[in-house]
């Protein structure tokens, strides 16, 4: 963890601002890899994750972009309404769960809306190393496409295809993926429906899971809540038992009871709350574990996942 100062705040698109975060006590900030994100500890007590959206070769400052979510869960609204140039924030070390694959001969990047942020960092890294790549960027319009001006006035423009929905331009992921070879890897970031669409197209065409990479923004921990069933939760270390109602997450039940559980995103994305499963069958709702890890049922994200069995025992 370290403190940084906000040294620039600029509009990047409708309802999107970028922030430059600069070191206070040292000349540079820690190195990072393209696709990494940091935790921001906000002045209202919330912790939110934002991707670093600039080239990893430049780590004197960090740059992030924040879209004002409507409705906001409190993070983006606080940043848009309260955060000023000169303010000091605490951030985590960069973390990366969204890597460029070293073995790929060609990289196909898909960005939906504000999902451009980690992909912009990847695209810049690939451009700087003369790697083979293409970027497909979908937004409602140029005014709503963050970094549009920057991208169209740099070397990225030769690698980027824009799709503006309000102008009737829609991504045809089937067509894009059908042109790729077996040595291409794909990377996608954006809303869940966008990711599902691109992955479904790839799987239909027989892409192996190892060539598919995604970063999710704004997972909805209440997804499928109409299907939720209450279940019994046992904590192996303390011996406590709780009932998790259909309308509450495991994390909410534990925090209400005063159980000390580390957490951050509350969206099943960051992995901070991970714990081991000792008995019962989890209903994985997270976007952190791989499909193989979920299938093994050894670990569990209490901020969003539930139980398929009537009871679940976890290592807390
Ligand atoms: S708090 Fe981030 S995955 Fe649970």
GROMACS .gro file of C-alpha atoms and ligand atoms in nm:
model
  320
    1UNK     CA    1   0.000   0.000   0.000
    2UNK     CA    2   0.120   0.348  -0.064
    3UNK     CA    3  -0.005   0.700  -0.093
    4UNK     CA    4  -0.029   0.887  -0.423
    5UNK     CA    5  -0.137   1.235  -0.518
    6UNK     CA    6  -0.395   1.312  -0.786
    7UNK     CA    7  -0.199   1.533  -1.026
    8UNK     CA    8  -0.441   1.548  -1.320
    9UNK     CA    9  -0.810   1.491  -1.378
   10UNK     CA   10  -0.938   1.508  -1.734
   11UNK     CA   11  -1.263   1.428  -1.914
   12UNK     CA   12  -1.209   1.136  -2.150
   13UNK     CA   13  -1.564   1.076  -2.273
   14UNK     CA   14  -1.921   1.138  -2.164
   15UNK     CA   15  -1.926   1.048  -1.791
   16UNK     CA   16  -1.567   0.920  -1.801
   17UNK     CA   17  -1.270   1.096  -1.642
   18UNK     CA   18  -0.907   0.993  -1.631
   19UNK     CA   19  -0.691   1.046  -1.323
   20UNK     CA   20  -0.315   1.070  -1.304
   21UNK     CA   21  -0.178   0.937  -0.975
   22UNK     CA   22   0.175   1.043  -0.886
   23UNK     CA   23   0.416   0.923  -0.620
   24UNK     CA   24   0.466   1.138  -0.311
   25UNK     CA   25   0.781   1.007  -0.146
   26UNK     CA   26   0.964   0.830  -0.426
   27UNK     CA   27   1.050   0.906  -0.789
   28UNK     CA   28   0.844   0.629  -0.948
   29UNK     CA   29   0.564   0.387  -0.869
   30UNK     CA   30   0.606   0.005  -0.879
   31UNK     CA   31   0.644  -0.168  -1.216
   32UNK     CA   32   0.338  -0.338  -1.355
   33UNK     CA   33   0.239  -0.560  -1.645
   34UNK     CA   34  -0.021  -0.469  -1.907
   35UNK     CA   35  -0.366  -0.571  -1.783
   36UNK     CA   36  -0.292  -0.496  -1.416
   37UNK     CA   37  -0.525  -0.313  -1.180
   38UNK     CA   38  -0.489  -0.135  -0.847
   39UNK     CA   39  -0.719  -0.101  -0.547
   40UNK     CA   40  -0.814   0.257  -0.469
   41UNK     CA   41  -0.903   0.330  -0.106
   42UNK     CA   42  -1.159   0.608  -0.136
   43UNK     CA   43  -1.231   0.881   0.113
   44UNK     CA   44  -1.577   0.740   0.181
   45UNK     CA   45  -1.432   0.409   0.306
   46UNK     CA   46  -1.496   0.212  -0.012
   47UNK     CA   47  -1.227   0.016  -0.197
   48UNK     CA   48  -1.258  -0.008  -0.573
   49UNK     CA   49  -1.046  -0.167  -0.846
   50UNK     CA   50  -0.937   0.022  -1.155
   51UNK     CA   51  -0.718  -0.098  -1.439
   52UNK     CA   52  -0.401   0.088  -1.521
   53UNK     CA   53  -0.462   0.215  -1.872
   54UNK     CA   54  -0.124   0.337  -1.987
   55UNK     CA   55   0.191   0.170  -2.111
   56UNK     CA   56   0.377  -0.041  -1.850
   57UNK     CA   57   0.700   0.116  -1.977
   58UNK     CA   58   0.592   0.439  -1.809
   59UNK     CA   59   0.555   0.399  -1.436
   60UNK     CA   60   0.650   0.737  -1.305
   61UNK     CA   61   0.276   0.799  -1.271
   62UNK     CA   62  -0.027   0.573  -1.297
   63UNK     CA   63  -0.329   0.654  -1.509
   64UNK     CA   64  -0.678   0.516  -1.454
   65UNK     CA   65  -1.017   0.601  -1.602
   66UNK     CA   66  -1.342   0.606  -1.408
   67UNK     CA   67  -1.688   0.589  -1.559
   68UNK     CA   68  -1.972   0.736  -1.354
   69UNK     CA   69  -2.195   0.435  -1.304
   70UNK     CA   70  -2.568   0.494  -1.300
   71UNK     CA   71  -2.670   0.397  -1.044
   72UNK     CA   72  -2.335   0.412  -0.867
   73UNK     CA   73  -2.267   0.182  -0.570
   74UNK     CA   74  -2.079   0.474  -0.419
   75UNK     CA   75  -1.732   0.444  -0.570
   76UNK     CA   76  -1.755   0.614  -0.908
   77UNK     CA   77  -1.993   0.883  -0.777
   78UNK     CA   78  -1.749   0.974  -0.498
   79UNK     CA   79  -1.460   0.995  -0.744
   80UNK     CA   80  -1.657   1.208  -0.991
   81UNK     CA   81  -1.812   1.435  -0.726
   82UNK     CA   82  -1.544   1.465  -0.458
   83UNK     CA   83  -1.196   1.380  -0.582
   84UNK     CA   84  -0.984   1.679  -0.682
   85UNK     CA   85  -0.636   1.745  -0.814
   86UNK     CA   86  -0.405   1.762  -0.513
   87UNK     CA   87  -0.596   1.503  -0.308
   88UNK     CA   88  -0.403   1.211  -0.162
   89UNK     CA   89  -0.524   0.852  -0.195
   90UNK     CA   90  -0.402   0.516  -0.074
   91UNK     CA   91  -0.354   0.252  -0.342
   92UNK     CA   92  -0.245  -0.112  -0.346
   93UNK     CA   93   0.044  -0.259  -0.539
   94UNK     CA   94  -0.056  -0.343  -0.897
   95UNK     CA   95  -0.216  -0.687  -0.929
   96UNK     CA   96  -0.259  -0.875  -1.251
   97UNK     CA   97  -0.513  -1.146  -1.327
   98UNK     CA   98  -0.536  -1.052  -1.696
   99UNK     CA   99  -0.206  -1.129  -1.869
  100UNK     CA  100  -0.087  -1.115  -2.225
  101UNK     CA  101   0.003  -1.469  -2.330
  102UNK     CA  102   0.374  -1.494  -2.410
  103UNK     CA  103   0.319  -1.784  -2.648
  104UNK     CA  104   0.062  -1.606  -2.868
  105UNK     CA  105   0.176  -1.508  -3.217
  106UNK     CA  106  -0.114  -1.265  -3.259
  107UNK     CA  107  -0.331  -1.092  -2.999
  108UNK     CA  108  -0.697  -1.006  -3.064
  109UNK     CA  109  -0.829  -0.751  -2.814
  110UNK     CA  110  -1.201  -0.681  -2.765
  111UNK     CA  111  -1.315  -0.383  -2.555
  112UNK     CA  112  -1.673  -0.301  -2.462
  113UNK     CA  113  -1.717   0.055  -2.330
  114UNK     CA  114  -1.502   0.138  -2.027
  115UNK     CA  115  -1.355  -0.212  -2.066
  116UNK     CA  116  -1.104  -0.039  -2.292
  117UNK     CA  117  -0.884   0.048  -1.992
  118UNK     CA  118  -0.674  -0.270  -1.944
  119UNK     CA  119  -0.678  -0.333  -2.317
  120UNK     CA  120  -0.539   0.012  -2.386
  121UNK     CA  121  -0.242  -0.073  -2.166
  122UNK     CA  122  -0.201  -0.405  -2.348
  123UNK     CA  123  -0.229  -0.238  -2.689
  124UNK     CA  124   0.037   0.017  -2.598
  125UNK     CA  125   0.269  -0.255  -2.470
  126UNK     CA  126   0.217  -0.458  -2.788
  127UNK     CA  127   0.273  -0.152  -3.006
  128UNK     CA  128   0.599  -0.070  -2.830
  129UNK     CA  129   0.732  -0.422  -2.877
  130UNK     CA  130   0.620  -0.446  -3.242
  131UNK     CA  131   0.398  -0.743  -3.157
  132UNK     CA  132   0.116  -0.849  -3.387
  133UNK     CA  133  -0.226  -0.739  -3.257
  134UNK     CA  134  -0.563  -0.590  -3.340
  135UNK     CA  135  -0.808  -0.407  -3.116
  136UNK     CA  136  -1.187  -0.408  -3.160
  137UNK     CA  137  -1.348  -0.132  -2.955
  138UNK     CA  138  -1.727  -0.103  -2.918
  139UNK     CA  139  -1.895   0.209  -2.775
  140UNK     CA  140  -2.222   0.393  -2.821
  141UNK     CA  141  -2.061   0.683  -3.010
  142UNK     CA  142  -1.723   0.858  -3.041
  143UNK     CA  143  -1.826   1.092  -2.755
  144UNK     CA  144  -1.877   0.791  -2.531
  145UNK     CA  145  -1.556   0.611  -2.629
  146UNK     CA  146  -1.290   0.688  -2.367
  147UNK     CA  147  -0.949   0.772  -2.514
  148UNK     CA  148  -1.094   0.801  -2.867
  149UNK     CA  149  -0.890   1.114  -2.948
  150UNK     CA  150  -0.570   0.965  -2.810
  151UNK     CA  151  -0.618   0.641  -2.999
  152UNK     CA  152  -0.701   0.802  -3.333
  153UNK     CA  153  -0.398   1.029  -3.319
  154UNK     CA  154  -0.140   0.764  -3.232
  155UNK     CA  155   0.005   0.447  -3.378
  156UNK     CA  156  -0.289   0.260  -3.227
  157UNK     CA  157  -0.522   0.383  -3.500
  158UNK     CA  158  -0.369   0.139  -3.750
  159UNK     CA  159  -0.454  -0.154  -3.523
  160UNK     CA  160  -0.798  -0.043  -3.404
  161UNK     CA  161  -1.145  -0.101  -3.544
  162UNK     CA  162  -1.416   0.109  -3.375
  163UNK     CA  163  -1.784   0.006  -3.360
  164UNK     CA  164  -2.031   0.280  -3.268
  165UNK     CA  165  -2.369   0.131  -3.191
  166UNK     CA  166  -2.560   0.457  -3.236
  167UNK     CA  167  -2.422   0.470  -3.589
  168UNK     CA  168  -2.542   0.119  -3.659
  169UNK     CA  169  -2.197  -0.039  -3.641
  170UNK     CA  170  -2.204  -0.366  -3.453
  171UNK     CA  171  -1.919  -0.599  -3.374
  172UNK     CA  172  -1.943  -0.929  -3.559
  173UNK     CA  173  -1.715  -1.136  -3.338
  174UNK     CA  174  -1.784  -1.451  -3.541
  175UNK     CA  175  -1.640  -1.286  -3.850
  176UNK     CA  176  -1.339  -1.142  -3.663
  177UNK     CA  177  -1.253  -1.472  -3.498
  178UNK     CA  178  -1.304  -1.679  -3.812
  179UNK     CA  179  -1.004  -1.500  -3.967
  180UNK     CA  180  -0.767  -1.596  -3.684
  181UNK     CA  181  -0.512  -1.875  -3.677
  182UNK     CA  182  -0.453  -2.135  -3.405
  183UNK     CA  183  -0.174  -1.920  -3.263
  184UNK     CA  184  -0.397  -1.621  -3.185
  185UNK     CA  185  -0.513  -1.548  -2.830
  186UNK     CA  186  -0.813  -1.332  -2.751
  187UNK     CA  187  -0.865  -1.089  -2.464
  188UNK     CA  188  -1.193  -0.928  -2.377
  189UNK     CA  189  -1.303  -0.674  -2.120
  190UNK     CA  190  -1.641  -0.510  -2.080
  191UNK     CA  191  -1.991  -0.584  -1.954
  192UNK     CA  192  -2.079  -0.948  -1.883
  193UNK     CA  193  -2.307  -0.976  -2.188
  194UNK     CA  194  -2.029  -0.851  -2.415
  195UNK     CA  195  -1.778  -1.099  -2.271
  196UNK     CA  196  -2.031  -1.382  -2.299
  197UNK     CA  197  -2.095  -1.296  -2.665
  198UNK     CA  198  -1.726  -1.294  -2.762
  199UNK     CA  199  -1.648  -1.611  -2.565
  200UNK     CA  200  -1.949  -1.792  -2.708
  201UNK     CA  201  -1.839  -1.706  -3.061
  202UNK     CA  202  -1.488  -1.833  -2.985
  203UNK     CA  203  -1.607  -2.155  -2.824
  204UNK     CA  204  -1.846  -2.220  -3.113
  205UNK     CA  205  -1.546  -2.198  -3.344
  206UNK     CA  206  -1.349  -2.441  -3.127
  207UNK     CA  207  -1.103  -2.206  -2.957
  208UNK     CA  208  -0.933  -2.376  -2.662
  209UNK     CA  209  -1.000  -2.224  -2.318
  210UNK     CA  210  -0.628  -2.155  -2.277
  211UNK     CA  211  -0.648  -1.900  -2.561
  212UNK     CA  212  -0.939  -1.708  -2.405
  213UNK     CA  213  -0.868  -1.432  -2.153
  214UNK     CA  214  -1.110  -1.192  -1.994
  215UNK     CA  215  -1.137  -0.919  -1.735
  216UNK     CA  216  -1.474  -0.844  -1.596
  217UNK     CA  217  -1.601  -0.507  -1.485
  218UNK     CA  218  -1.901  -0.463  -1.268
  219UNK     CA  219  -1.994  -0.819  -1.197
  220UNK     CA  220  -2.334  -0.838  -1.037
  221UNK     CA  221  -2.320  -1.040  -0.718
  222UNK     CA  222  -2.700  -1.046  -0.711
  223UNK     CA  223  -2.720  -1.209  -1.055
  224UNK     CA  224  -2.970  -1.496  -1.057
  225UNK     CA  225  -3.097  -1.379  -0.717
  226UNK     CA  226  -3.444  -1.505  -0.802
  227UNK     CA  227  -3.294  -1.855  -0.801
  228UNK     CA  228  -3.126  -1.809  -0.463
  229UNK     CA  229  -3.203  -2.054  -0.186
  230UNK     CA  230  -3.116  -2.006   0.181
  231UNK     CA  231  -2.850  -2.243   0.317
  232UNK     CA  232  -2.658  -2.321   0.635
  233UNK     CA  233  -2.304  -2.193   0.660
  234UNK     CA  234  -2.057  -2.351   0.903
  235UNK     CA  235  -1.727  -2.188   0.993
  236UNK     CA  236  -1.477  -2.465   1.064
  237UNK     CA  237  -1.234  -2.259   1.272
  238UNK     CA  238  -1.481  -2.090   1.505
  239UNK     CA  239  -1.756  -2.353   1.503
  240UNK     CA  240  -2.020  -2.089   1.427
  241UNK     CA  241  -2.323  -2.164   1.210
  242UNK     CA  242  -2.532  -1.909   1.021
  243UNK     CA  243  -2.828  -1.918   0.789
  244UNK     CA  244  -2.758  -1.731   0.467
  245UNK     CA  245  -3.093  -1.595   0.345
  246UNK     CA  246  -3.178  -1.581  -0.026
  247UNK     CA  247  -3.141  -1.205  -0.037
  248UNK     CA  248  -2.800  -1.178   0.140
  249UNK     CA  249  -2.449  -1.271   0.042
  250UNK     CA  250  -2.228  -1.487   0.263
  251UNK     CA  251  -2.002  -1.188   0.311
  252UNK     CA  252  -2.290  -0.971   0.434
  253UNK     CA  253  -2.396  -1.238   0.683
  254UNK     CA  254  -2.041  -1.276   0.815
  255UNK     CA  255  -1.977  -0.903   0.847
  256UNK     CA  256  -2.311  -0.851   1.021
  257UNK     CA  257  -2.204  -1.115   1.273
  258UNK     CA  258  -1.871  -0.943   1.334
  259UNK     CA  259  -1.662  -1.210   1.159
  260UNK     CA  260  -1.338  -1.064   1.029
  261UNK     CA  261  -1.327  -1.139   0.655
  262UNK     CA  262  -1.089  -0.958   0.419
  263UNK     CA  263  -1.272  -0.821   0.117
  264UNK     CA  264  -1.235  -0.557  -0.148
  265UNK     CA  265  -1.438  -0.554  -0.471
  266UNK     CA  266  -1.750  -0.735  -0.339
  267UNK     CA  267  -1.802  -0.845  -0.701
  268UNK     CA  268  -1.618  -1.175  -0.723
  269UNK     CA  269  -1.341  -1.018  -0.926
  270UNK     CA  270  -1.040  -0.945  -0.706
  271UNK     CA  271  -1.000  -1.267  -0.504
  272UNK     CA  272  -0.939  -1.088  -0.171
  273UNK     CA  273  -1.213  -1.278   0.014
  274UNK     CA  274  -1.111  -1.627  -0.107
  275UNK     CA  275  -1.140  -1.910   0.143
  276UNK     CA  276  -1.126  -2.292   0.136
  277UNK     CA  277  -1.428  -2.517   0.114
  278UNK     CA  278  -1.420  -2.808   0.358
  279UNK     CA  279  -1.764  -2.962   0.298
  280UNK     CA  280  -2.068  -2.906   0.080
  281UNK     CA  281  -2.102  -2.797  -0.282
  282UNK     CA  282  -2.047  -2.431  -0.369
  283UNK     CA  283  -2.251  -2.243  -0.629
  284UNK     CA  284  -1.971  -2.038  -0.784
  285UNK     CA  285  -2.081  -1.691  -0.897
  286UNK     CA  286  -1.736  -1.532  -0.912
  287UNK     CA  287  -1.523  -1.426  -1.205
  288UNK     CA  288  -1.193  -1.487  -1.029
  289UNK     CA  289  -1.150  -1.866  -1.025
  290UNK     CA  290  -1.086  -2.046  -1.352
  291UNK     CA  291  -1.351  -2.294  -1.471
  292UNK     CA  292  -1.115  -2.574  -1.359
  293UNK     CA  293  -1.073  -2.423  -1.013
  294UNK     CA  294  -1.449  -2.379  -0.981
  295UNK     CA  295  -1.506  -2.740  -1.086
  296UNK     CA  296  -1.264  -2.862  -0.817
  297UNK     CA  297  -1.482  -2.695  -0.549
  298UNK     CA  298  -1.184  -2.638  -0.322
  299UNK     CA  299  -1.212  -2.262  -0.293
  300UNK     CA  300  -1.493  -2.014  -0.255
  301UNK     CA  301  -1.554  -1.639  -0.286
  302UNK     CA  302  -1.799  -1.541  -0.009
  303UNK     CA  303  -1.873  -1.198  -0.153
  304UNK     CA  304  -2.080  -1.347  -0.434
  305UNK     CA  305  -2.088  -1.727  -0.435
  306UNK     CA  306  -2.347  -1.940  -0.258
  307UNK     CA  307  -2.414  -2.311  -0.202
  308UNK     CA  308  -2.589  -2.575  -0.411
  309UNK     CA  309  -2.599  -2.805  -0.110
  310UNK     CA  310  -2.815  -2.742   0.196
  311UNK     CA  311  -2.504  -2.658   0.397
  312UNK     CA  312  -2.152  -2.544   0.330
  313UNK     CA  313  -1.846  -2.554   0.556
  314UNK     CA  314  -1.566  -2.307   0.490
  315UNK     CA  315  -1.228  -2.251   0.650
  316UNK     CA  316  -1.293  -1.943   0.859
  317LIG     S1  317  -1.409  -0.925  -0.235
  317LIG    FE1  318  -1.325  -0.934  -0.436
  317LIG     S2  319  -1.364  -1.141  -0.492
  317LIG    FE2  320  -1.463  -1.121  -0.303
   0.00000   0.00000   0.00000
